Amino acid sequence: MGKRYYIETYGCQMNFADSEVVASILNKSGLEVTSEIQNADLILVNTCSIRDNAEQRVWGRLDLFRSIKRKKSSVMIGVLGCMAERLKEQLLESDRGVDLVVGPDAYRDLPSLVNTVEEGHKAVNVLLSREETYADISPVRMESNGVSSFISIMRGCNNMCSYCVVPYTRGAERSRDPKSILGEAKELFDRGYREVTLLGQNVDSYYWSPNDSGDNHVTFPELLEMVASISPLLRVRFSTNHPKDFSNELLTVMARHHNICKHIHLPVQSGSSTTLSRMNRRYTREWYLERVNAIKNILPDCTISTDIIAGFCGESDEEHNETLSLMKEVEFDFAYMFKYSERPNTKAARHFKDDIPEEVKTSRLNEIIDLQNSLSASGKKKDIGKTYEVLVEGVAKKAIAGLTMTGRTSGNKVVVFESSDVRPGDYALVTIEKATSATLTGVLKEKTHKAKDKI
Ligand code: 5AD
Ligand code: SF4
């Protein structure tokens, strides 16, 4: 029997998509996946460096892996992803028993690096690439509900937001060949998947050209339209947009296709133009609000979510209050909210002092979270009485009358409803009866499209 590997993933959706590429590469080289860590010959952890607490979580896992290795010394331990790229050989020197360190652009080298470790050496490959997109590799879908899946359309980031470690850990931006993206989306649809999310650090700057002349190039709105044209039954989502590059052309494409989900994740980070300038975001509060108005005018039913950082270097009370006032003005449906965490060697770490005391960061973050909770709750209250098309994802729990099913609206809101008559992959019309800040509860009106029988 072949050697078995176990893989754990932390961080963003891109990391989860990368682990599926890693699985494909390892399976091809004769290794077998196991979901039982105790049975593994190779333990891999795909890591995130975006904030210090993300890294701390991984260090905790490495402690556990070391204790497993102490009982079974043949076990190999590998660190993949952003921490591998950021810390490089330091991971080998960390006394956690790490044997293998592989950065996000070096996964094709994994089989040979594993061989090196089997021969008794440590192995590191953290070379970043200007070309690698893993375009020809068919990801092995893991932890999937069989209905929705991610497709990575580009890698890296050129934006250099001053707080962000991503351009250093994931390298320069490059776009993937649209043919391979379309091929992957079609294959998923044929296998019964009904939703794909196109992933990139900044999808608005997707740009593919078959040659240097730029003839026949493909932009993101064009790519999106091509994917949406595969079938009206395939929902298409995308993430993440950048306010500075976010175009009306994209909104017009969204308006043209019912199956392009009406949800935009548009990270604002701060509502203060002076803070945005220190963050090197390259837009102002006014620009952001104008982009939000464009969304609301062109796509009145579109939901908007965001990312917010509390307590960035030098942030005054006034600047923080501008974030709160922008949140109220936009009325975000959802937000990911964080305390600023200084990342070594970023522009902010080099040029600014991380001078906001921890308790101030905490209290500002709490204010932001409280406000967002109330915005989310009142946004969802407005949904009561409306009927939404829901893509069914799975069973929430068994109820007395039937089954409680869970799905999502086009706007990415989670809806639960009772029915023993629908299954994952079905589309159903659901009328909303109740709302909390996280979930909508409704009743099934009718089933509109049946899921495909799995092949
Ligand atoms: N500290 C806190 N939050 C950060 N993010 C990125 N870098 C940092 C940092 N150093 C947040 C941003 C980004 C999201 C993915 O993570 O809000 O949009
Ligand atoms: Fe980081 Fe900014 Fe790139 Fe997002 S756009 S990954 S925040 S540098």
Coordinates of C-alpha atoms and ligand atoms in Angstrom, one line a residue:
M1 CA 0.0 0.0 0.0
G2 CA 1.2 3.5 -0.8
K3 CA 2.1 6.1 1.9
R4 CA -0.8 8.0 3.3
Y5 CA -1.0 11.8 3.8
Y6 CA -3.2 13.9 6.0
I7 CA -3.8 17.5 5.2
E8 CA -5.2 20.3 7.3
T9 CA -5.9 23.8 5.8
Y10 CA -6.1 27.2 7.5
G11 CA -6.8 30.7 6.1
C12 CA -8.6 32.0 3.0
Q13 CA -10.6 30.2 0.3
M14 CA -7.5 30.4 -1.9
N15 CA -5.7 28.1 0.6
F16 CA -8.5 25.6 0.5
A17 CA -8.3 25.6 -3.3
D18 CA -4.6 25.2 -3.1
S19 CA -4.9 22.1 -0.9
E20 CA -7.1 20.6 -3.6
V21 CA -4.2 21.1 -6.0
V22 CA -1.8 19.6 -3.6
A23 CA -4.0 16.6 -3.2
S24 CA -4.2 16.1 -6.9
I25 CA -0.3 16.3 -7.2
L26 CA 0.2 13.8 -4.3
N27 CA -2.5 11.4 -5.5
K28 CA -0.9 11.3 -9.0
S29 CA 2.5 10.4 -7.4
G30 CA 1.0 7.4 -5.7
L31 CA 0.2 8.7 -2.2
E32 CA -3.2 8.2 -0.6
V33 CA -5.2 10.6 1.4
T34 CA -6.4 9.8 4.9
S35 CA -8.7 11.7 7.1
E36 CA -7.2 10.0 10.2
I37 CA -4.2 11.9 11.4
Q38 CA -3.0 8.8 13.4
N39 CA -2.9 6.7 10.2
A40 CA -0.8 9.2 8.2
D41 CA 2.8 8.8 7.1
L42 CA 2.9 12.4 6.0
I43 CA 1.2 15.2 7.9
L44 CA 0.7 18.4 6.0
V45 CA -0.6 21.8 7.2
N46 CA -1.4 24.5 4.7
T47 CA -0.9 27.7 6.5
C48 CA -2.0 31.4 6.7
S49 CA 0.2 34.4 7.8
I50 CA -2.4 37.2 7.4
R51 CA -2.5 37.9 11.2
D52 CA -0.4 36.8 14.1
N53 CA -3.3 34.8 15.6
A54 CA -3.5 32.8 12.3
E55 CA 0.1 31.8 12.7
Q56 CA -0.3 31.1 16.4
R57 CA -3.0 28.6 15.6
V58 CA -0.7 26.7 13.3
W59 CA 2.1 26.7 15.9
G60 CA -0.4 25.0 18.2
R61 CA -1.1 22.4 15.6
L62 CA 2.6 21.8 15.0
D63 CA 3.0 21.1 18.8
L64 CA 0.4 18.4 18.4
F65 CA 2.0 16.9 15.3
R66 CA 5.3 16.8 17.1
S67 CA 3.7 14.7 19.9
I68 CA 2.5 12.3 17.3
K69 CA 5.9 12.1 15.7
R70 CA 7.4 11.3 19.1
K71 CA 5.3 8.1 19.2
K72 CA 5.9 7.2 15.6
S73 CA 9.3 8.6 14.4
S74 CA 8.8 7.7 10.8
V75 CA 6.0 10.3 10.4
M76 CA 7.0 13.2 8.2
I77 CA 5.7 16.7 8.9
G78 CA 5.3 19.4 6.2
V79 CA 4.4 23.0 6.3
L80 CA 2.8 24.5 3.1
G81 CA 1.5 27.9 2.1
C82 CA 2.1 31.4 3.4
M83 CA 3.9 30.6 6.7
A84 CA 6.2 28.3 4.7
E85 CA 7.0 31.2 2.4
R86 CA 7.4 33.8 5.2
L87 CA 9.5 31.7 7.6
K88 CA 11.3 29.4 5.3
E89 CA 14.2 27.5 7.0
Q90 CA 13.2 29.0 10.4
L91 CA 10.4 26.4 10.4
L92 CA 13.0 23.6 10.3
E93 CA 14.9 25.2 13.1
S94 CA 11.8 25.5 15.3
D95 CA 12.2 22.1 17.1
R96 CA 8.7 21.1 16.0
G97 CA 10.0 18.2 14.0
V98 CA 9.2 19.9 10.6
D99 CA 10.8 18.0 7.7
L100 CA 9.3 19.8 4.7
V101 CA 8.7 23.4 3.9
V102 CA 6.9 24.3 0.6
G103 CA 5.8 27.7 -0.6
P104 CA 2.6 28.3 -2.6
D105 CA 4.3 28.2 -6.0
A106 CA 6.3 25.1 -5.4
Y107 CA 3.6 22.4 -5.0
R108 CA 4.6 20.6 -8.2
D109 CA 7.9 19.8 -6.5
L110 CA 6.2 18.0 -3.6
P111 CA 6.6 14.4 -4.7
S112 CA 10.4 14.9 -5.1
L113 CA 10.6 16.8 -1.9
V114 CA 8.8 14.0 -0.1
N115 CA 11.4 11.5 -1.6
T116 CA 14.2 13.7 -0.2
V117 CA 12.6 13.5 3.3
E118 CA 12.2 9.7 3.0
E119 CA 15.9 9.5 2.3
G120 CA 16.5 11.2 5.6
H121 CA 17.0 14.8 4.7
K122 CA 15.1 18.0 5.3
A123 CA 13.5 19.6 2.2
V124 CA 12.6 23.2 1.4
N125 CA 11.3 24.8 -1.8
V126 CA 10.0 28.4 -1.4
L127 CA 10.7 29.7 -4.8
L128 CA 8.0 32.1 -6.0
S129 CA 7.1 32.1 -9.7
R130 CA 5.9 34.7 -12.2
E131 CA 4.0 32.1 -14.2
E132 CA 2.7 29.2 -12.1
T133 CA -1.1 29.0 -12.0
Y134 CA -1.5 25.2 -11.8
A135 CA -3.7 25.6 -14.8
D136 CA -3.4 22.0 -16.0
I137 CA -4.0 20.4 -12.6
S138 CA -7.5 19.1 -11.8
P139 CA -8.0 19.8 -8.2
V140 CA -9.3 17.0 -6.0
R141 CA -12.5 18.3 -4.4
M142 CA -12.1 17.8 -0.6
E143 CA -14.6 18.7 2.1
S144 CA -17.1 19.5 -0.7
N145 CA -20.9 19.4 -0.4
G146 CA -21.0 18.3 -4.1
V147 CA -22.9 21.5 -4.9
S148 CA -20.5 24.5 -4.7
S149 CA -16.8 24.7 -5.4
F150 CA -14.0 27.2 -5.8
I151 CA -12.0 27.8 -8.9
S152 CA -8.7 29.7 -8.6
I153 CA -8.5 32.2 -11.6
M154 CA -5.3 34.0 -10.6
R155 CA -2.5 34.0 -8.0
G156 CA -0.5 36.6 -6.1
C157 CA -1.1 40.2 -5.6
N158 CA 0.5 43.5 -6.9
N159 CA -1.3 45.9 -4.7
M160 CA 1.0 46.4 -1.8
C161 CA -1.5 47.5 0.8
S162 CA 0.9 48.6 3.5
Y163 CA -0.4 46.2 6.3
C164 CA -0.6 43.1 4.1
V165 CA 1.9 40.2 3.9
V166 CA 0.2 38.5 0.9
P167 CA 2.3 40.1 -1.8
Y168 CA 5.4 38.7 0.0
T169 CA 4.0 35.2 0.6
R170 CA 2.1 34.7 -2.6
G171 CA 4.3 36.7 -5.0
A172 CA 3.4 38.8 -8.1
E173 CA 0.0 38.6 -9.7
R174 CA -0.6 36.3 -12.6
S175 CA -3.8 35.2 -14.4
R176 CA -4.8 31.7 -15.4
D177 CA -5.6 30.7 -19.0
P178 CA -9.4 31.2 -19.4
K179 CA -9.6 27.9 -21.4
S180 CA -8.6 25.9 -18.3
I181 CA -10.9 27.9 -16.1
L182 CA -13.9 27.2 -18.4
G183 CA -12.9 23.5 -18.7
E184 CA -12.8 23.2 -14.9
A185 CA -16.2 25.0 -14.5
K186 CA -17.8 22.8 -17.2
E187 CA -16.5 19.6 -15.7
L188 CA -17.9 20.6 -12.3
F189 CA -21.3 21.4 -13.8
D190 CA -21.4 18.1 -15.6
R191 CA -20.6 16.3 -12.3
G192 CA -23.7 18.0 -10.7
Y193 CA -22.1 21.0 -9.1
R194 CA -24.4 24.1 -9.3
E195 CA -22.2 26.9 -8.0
V196 CA -18.6 28.0 -8.6
T197 CA -16.7 30.8 -6.9
L198 CA -14.0 32.4 -9.0
L199 CA -11.1 33.2 -6.7
G200 CA -8.3 35.8 -6.8
Q201 CA -6.8 38.3 -4.4
N202 CA -8.0 41.1 -6.8
V203 CA -10.3 39.6 -9.5
D204 CA -10.8 43.0 -11.1
S205 CA -7.3 43.0 -12.4
Y206 CA -7.6 39.5 -14.0
Y207 CA -6.0 39.9 -17.4
W208 CA -5.1 37.1 -19.8
S209 CA -3.4 37.6 -23.1
P210 CA -2.3 34.8 -25.3
N211 CA 0.7 36.8 -26.5
D212 CA 2.6 40.0 -25.6
S213 CA 0.7 42.1 -28.1
G214 CA -2.4 42.0 -26.0
D215 CA -4.6 40.9 -29.0
N216 CA -7.6 38.7 -28.0
H217 CA -7.0 39.5 -24.3
V218 CA -9.6 38.5 -21.7
T219 CA -10.7 40.8 -18.8
F220 CA -12.6 39.8 -15.7
P221 CA -16.0 40.9 -16.9
E222 CA -15.4 38.9 -20.1
L223 CA -14.3 35.8 -18.2
L224 CA -17.3 36.1 -15.9
E225 CA -19.7 36.2 -18.8
M226 CA -18.0 33.1 -20.4
V227 CA -18.4 31.1 -17.2
A228 CA -22.0 32.3 -16.7
S229 CA -22.8 31.2 -20.2
I230 CA -22.0 27.5 -19.4
S231 CA -25.5 27.0 -18.2
P232 CA -28.2 29.2 -16.6
L233 CA -28.3 26.5 -13.9
L234 CA -24.7 27.2 -12.8
R235 CA -24.5 29.9 -10.3
V236 CA -21.3 32.0 -10.4
R237 CA -19.8 33.9 -7.6
F238 CA -16.4 35.7 -7.3
S239 CA -14.1 37.1 -4.7
T240 CA -12.3 39.5 -4.0
N241 CA -12.9 42.8 -5.6
H242 CA -10.8 45.9 -5.1
P243 CA -12.6 49.2 -4.8
K244 CA -10.0 51.0 -6.9
D245 CA -10.5 48.7 -9.9
F246 CA -14.1 47.8 -9.5
S247 CA -15.9 48.8 -12.8
N248 CA -19.4 49.5 -14.0
E249 CA -18.7 47.1 -16.8
L250 CA -18.6 44.3 -14.3
L251 CA -22.0 45.5 -12.8
T252 CA -23.5 45.5 -16.3
V253 CA -22.4 41.9 -16.9
M254 CA -23.9 40.9 -13.6
A255 CA -27.2 42.6 -14.5
R256 CA -27.3 40.6 -17.8
H257 CA -27.1 37.2 -16.2
H258 CA -29.5 35.9 -13.7
N259 CA -27.1 33.1 -12.6
I260 CA -24.3 35.6 -11.6
C261 CA -25.0 35.9 -7.9
K262 CA -25.9 39.4 -6.8
H263 CA -23.4 39.7 -4.0
I264 CA -20.2 41.7 -4.0
H265 CA -17.4 41.4 -1.4
L266 CA -15.8 44.8 -1.5
P267 CA -13.2 45.2 1.3
V268 CA -13.2 48.8 2.5
Q269 CA -10.7 48.4 5.4
S270 CA -11.4 51.9 6.8
G271 CA -13.9 54.7 6.3
S272 CA -11.3 57.4 6.6
S273 CA -9.4 58.7 3.6
T274 CA -6.3 59.6 5.6
T275 CA -6.2 56.0 7.1
L276 CA -6.8 54.6 3.6
S277 CA -3.8 56.6 2.4
R278 CA -1.5 55.2 5.1
M279 CA -2.9 51.8 4.2
N280 CA -1.9 52.5 0.5
R281 CA -5.3 51.4 -0.6
R282 CA -5.3 54.0 -3.5
Y283 CA -8.9 55.2 -3.1
T284 CA -10.7 57.6 -0.8
R285 CA -13.9 57.3 1.3
E286 CA -15.8 59.3 -1.4
W287 CA -14.5 57.0 -4.1
Y288 CA -15.7 53.9 -2.2
L289 CA -19.1 55.4 -1.5
E290 CA -19.5 56.3 -5.2
R291 CA -18.7 52.7 -6.1
V292 CA -21.4 51.5 -3.6
N293 CA -23.9 53.9 -5.2
A294 CA -23.1 52.4 -8.6
I295 CA -23.8 48.9 -7.2
K296 CA -27.1 50.1 -5.7
N297 CA -28.2 51.9 -8.9
I298 CA -27.3 49.2 -11.3
L299 CA -28.1 46.2 -9.1
P300 CA -30.7 47.3 -6.6
D301 CA -31.0 43.8 -5.0
C302 CA -27.3 43.2 -4.7
T303 CA -25.9 42.4 -1.2
I304 CA -22.6 44.0 -0.2
S305 CA -20.1 42.6 2.3
T306 CA -16.7 44.0 3.4
D307 CA -13.5 43.6 5.4
I308 CA -12.6 46.1 8.1
I309 CA -9.4 46.6 10.1
A310 CA -9.7 48.3 13.5
G311 CA -6.7 50.2 15.1
F312 CA -4.4 50.6 12.1
C313 CA -1.2 52.6 12.8
G314 CA -1.9 56.1 13.9
E315 CA -5.7 55.7 13.7
S316 CA -7.3 58.6 15.6
D317 CA -10.8 58.5 17.3
E318 CA -12.1 60.6 14.5
E319 CA -10.8 58.3 11.8
H320 CA -12.3 55.3 13.6
N321 CA -15.6 57.2 13.8
E322 CA -15.5 57.7 10.0
T323 CA -15.4 53.9 9.7
L324 CA -18.5 53.6 11.8
S325 CA -20.3 56.3 9.8
L326 CA -19.3 54.7 6.5
M327 CA -20.7 51.4 7.7
K328 CA -24.0 53.1 8.5
E329 CA -24.1 54.8 5.2
V330 CA -23.5 51.6 3.2
E331 CA -25.5 49.3 5.4
F332 CA -23.3 46.2 4.7
D333 CA -25.1 42.9 4.8
F334 CA -22.0 41.2 6.2
A335 CA -18.5 42.0 7.3
Y336 CA -15.3 40.3 8.4
M337 CA -13.8 42.5 11.1
F338 CA -10.2 42.4 12.5
K339 CA -7.8 44.1 14.8
Y340 CA -4.7 45.3 13.0
S341 CA -1.9 42.8 13.4
E342 CA 1.6 44.0 12.5
R343 CA 3.2 41.7 10.0
P344 CA 7.0 41.7 9.9
N345 CA 8.7 43.4 6.9
T346 CA 5.5 44.9 5.4
K347 CA 5.4 48.6 4.5
A348 CA 3.5 49.4 7.6
A349 CA 5.9 47.6 9.8
R350 CA 8.8 49.4 8.2
H351 CA 7.3 52.9 8.1
F352 CA 4.7 53.3 10.9
K353 CA 4.5 52.5 14.6
D354 CA 1.9 50.0 15.7
D355 CA 0.9 52.6 18.2
I356 CA -2.8 51.9 19.0
P357 CA -2.9 50.2 22.5
E358 CA -4.4 46.7 22.5
E359 CA -7.3 47.8 24.7
V360 CA -8.2 50.6 22.2
K361 CA -8.0 48.1 19.3
T362 CA -10.3 45.8 21.2
S363 CA -12.8 48.5 22.1
R364 CA -12.9 49.9 18.5
L365 CA -13.3 46.4 17.1
N366 CA -16.2 45.7 19.5
E367 CA -17.9 48.9 18.4
I368 CA -17.5 47.8 14.8
I369 CA -18.9 44.3 15.5
D370 CA -21.8 45.6 17.5
L371 CA -22.8 48.0 14.7
Q372 CA -22.4 45.4 12.1
N373 CA -24.6 42.9 14.1
S374 CA -27.4 45.5 14.2
L375 CA -27.0 46.3 10.5
S376 CA -27.0 42.6 9.6
A377 CA -30.1 42.0 11.7
S378 CA -32.1 45.0 10.3
G379 CA -31.0 44.0 6.7
K380 CA -32.3 40.5 7.3
K381 CA -35.6 41.8 8.9
K382 CA -36.3 43.5 5.5
D383 CA -36.2 40.0 3.9
I384 CA -39.3 38.8 5.8
G385 CA -42.1 38.2 3.4
K386 CA -39.8 38.1 0.4
T387 CA -39.5 35.0 -1.8
Y388 CA -36.0 34.0 -2.8
E389 CA -34.5 31.4 -5.2
V390 CA -32.4 29.2 -3.0
L391 CA -29.8 26.7 -4.1
V392 CA -30.0 23.8 -1.7
E393 CA -26.7 22.8 -0.2
G394 CA -27.5 20.2 2.4
V395 CA -29.3 19.0 5.5
A396 CA -29.2 21.4 8.4
K397 CA -30.8 19.0 10.8
K398 CA -33.6 16.5 11.2
A399 CA -36.8 18.1 12.2
I400 CA -40.1 16.5 13.4
A401 CA -42.1 17.2 10.3
G402 CA -39.4 16.4 7.8
L403 CA -35.9 17.5 7.2
T404 CA -34.5 21.0 7.8
M405 CA -32.6 21.9 4.7
T406 CA -30.1 24.7 4.2
G407 CA -29.2 26.7 1.2
R408 CA -28.2 30.2 0.0
T409 CA -29.9 33.1 -1.8
S410 CA -28.2 34.7 -4.8
G411 CA -27.1 37.4 -2.3
N412 CA -25.3 34.8 -0.2
K413 CA -27.7 34.7 2.7
V414 CA -28.2 31.4 4.5
V415 CA -31.8 30.1 4.4
V416 CA -33.1 27.2 6.4
F417 CA -36.5 25.6 5.6
E418 CA -38.3 22.3 6.2
S419 CA -38.8 19.8 3.4
S420 CA -38.3 16.2 2.8
D421 CA -38.8 16.7 -0.9
V422 CA -35.6 18.6 -1.9
R423 CA -32.0 17.6 -2.0
P424 CA -28.6 19.2 -2.5
G425 CA -28.3 20.8 -5.9
D426 CA -32.0 21.6 -6.3
Y427 CA -33.2 25.2 -6.8
A428 CA -36.3 26.1 -4.7
L429 CA -38.4 29.2 -4.1
V430 CA -38.5 29.9 -0.4
T431 CA -40.6 32.6 1.4
I432 CA -38.9 34.1 4.4
E433 CA -40.8 34.1 7.7
K434 CA -38.2 34.7 10.3
A435 CA -34.8 36.3 10.6
T436 CA -31.8 36.4 13.0
S437 CA -28.6 38.3 12.4
A438 CA -27.1 35.1 10.9
T439 CA -29.9 33.1 9.3
L440 CA -33.2 33.4 7.5
T441 CA -35.9 30.8 8.1
G442 CA -38.6 30.2 5.5
V443 CA -41.2 27.9 3.9
L444 CA -40.8 26.1 0.6
K445 CA -43.1 27.5 -2.1
E446 CA -42.0 25.4 -5.0
K447 CA -39.1 23.5 -6.4
T448 CA -37.9 25.1 -9.6
H449 CA -35.1 22.9 -10.9
K450 CA -34.0 19.4 -9.8
A451 CA -30.5 18.5 -9.0
K452 CA -28.7 16.4 -11.5
D453 CA -28.2 12.7 -10.7
K454 CA -24.7 12.3 -9.6
I455 CA -22.3 10.7 -12.1
Ligands
5AD1 N1 -4.0 42.9 10.2 C1 -5.3 42.7 10.3 N2 -6.1 42.4 9.2 C2 -5.5 42.2 8.1 N3 -6.0 41.9 6.8 C3 -4.9 41.8 6.0 N4 -3.8 42.0 6.6 C4 -4.1 42.3 7.9 C5 -3.3 42.7 9.1 N5 -2.0 42.8 9.0 C6 -7.4 41.7 6.6 C7 -7.9 42.6 5.5 C8 -8.0 41.8 4.3 C9 -8.4 40.5 4.9 C10 -8.2 39.3 4.0 O1 -7.6 40.4 6.1 O2 -9.1 43.1 5.9 O3 -9.0 42.2 3.4
SF4_2 FE1 -3.4 42.1 0.7 FE2 -4.2 44.4 -0.4 FE3 -3.5 42.3 -2.0 FE4 -5.7 42.1 -0.5 S1 -5.4 43.5 -2.2 S2 -4.1 40.5 -0.7 S3 -5.2 43.3 1.3 S4 -2.2 43.5 -0.6

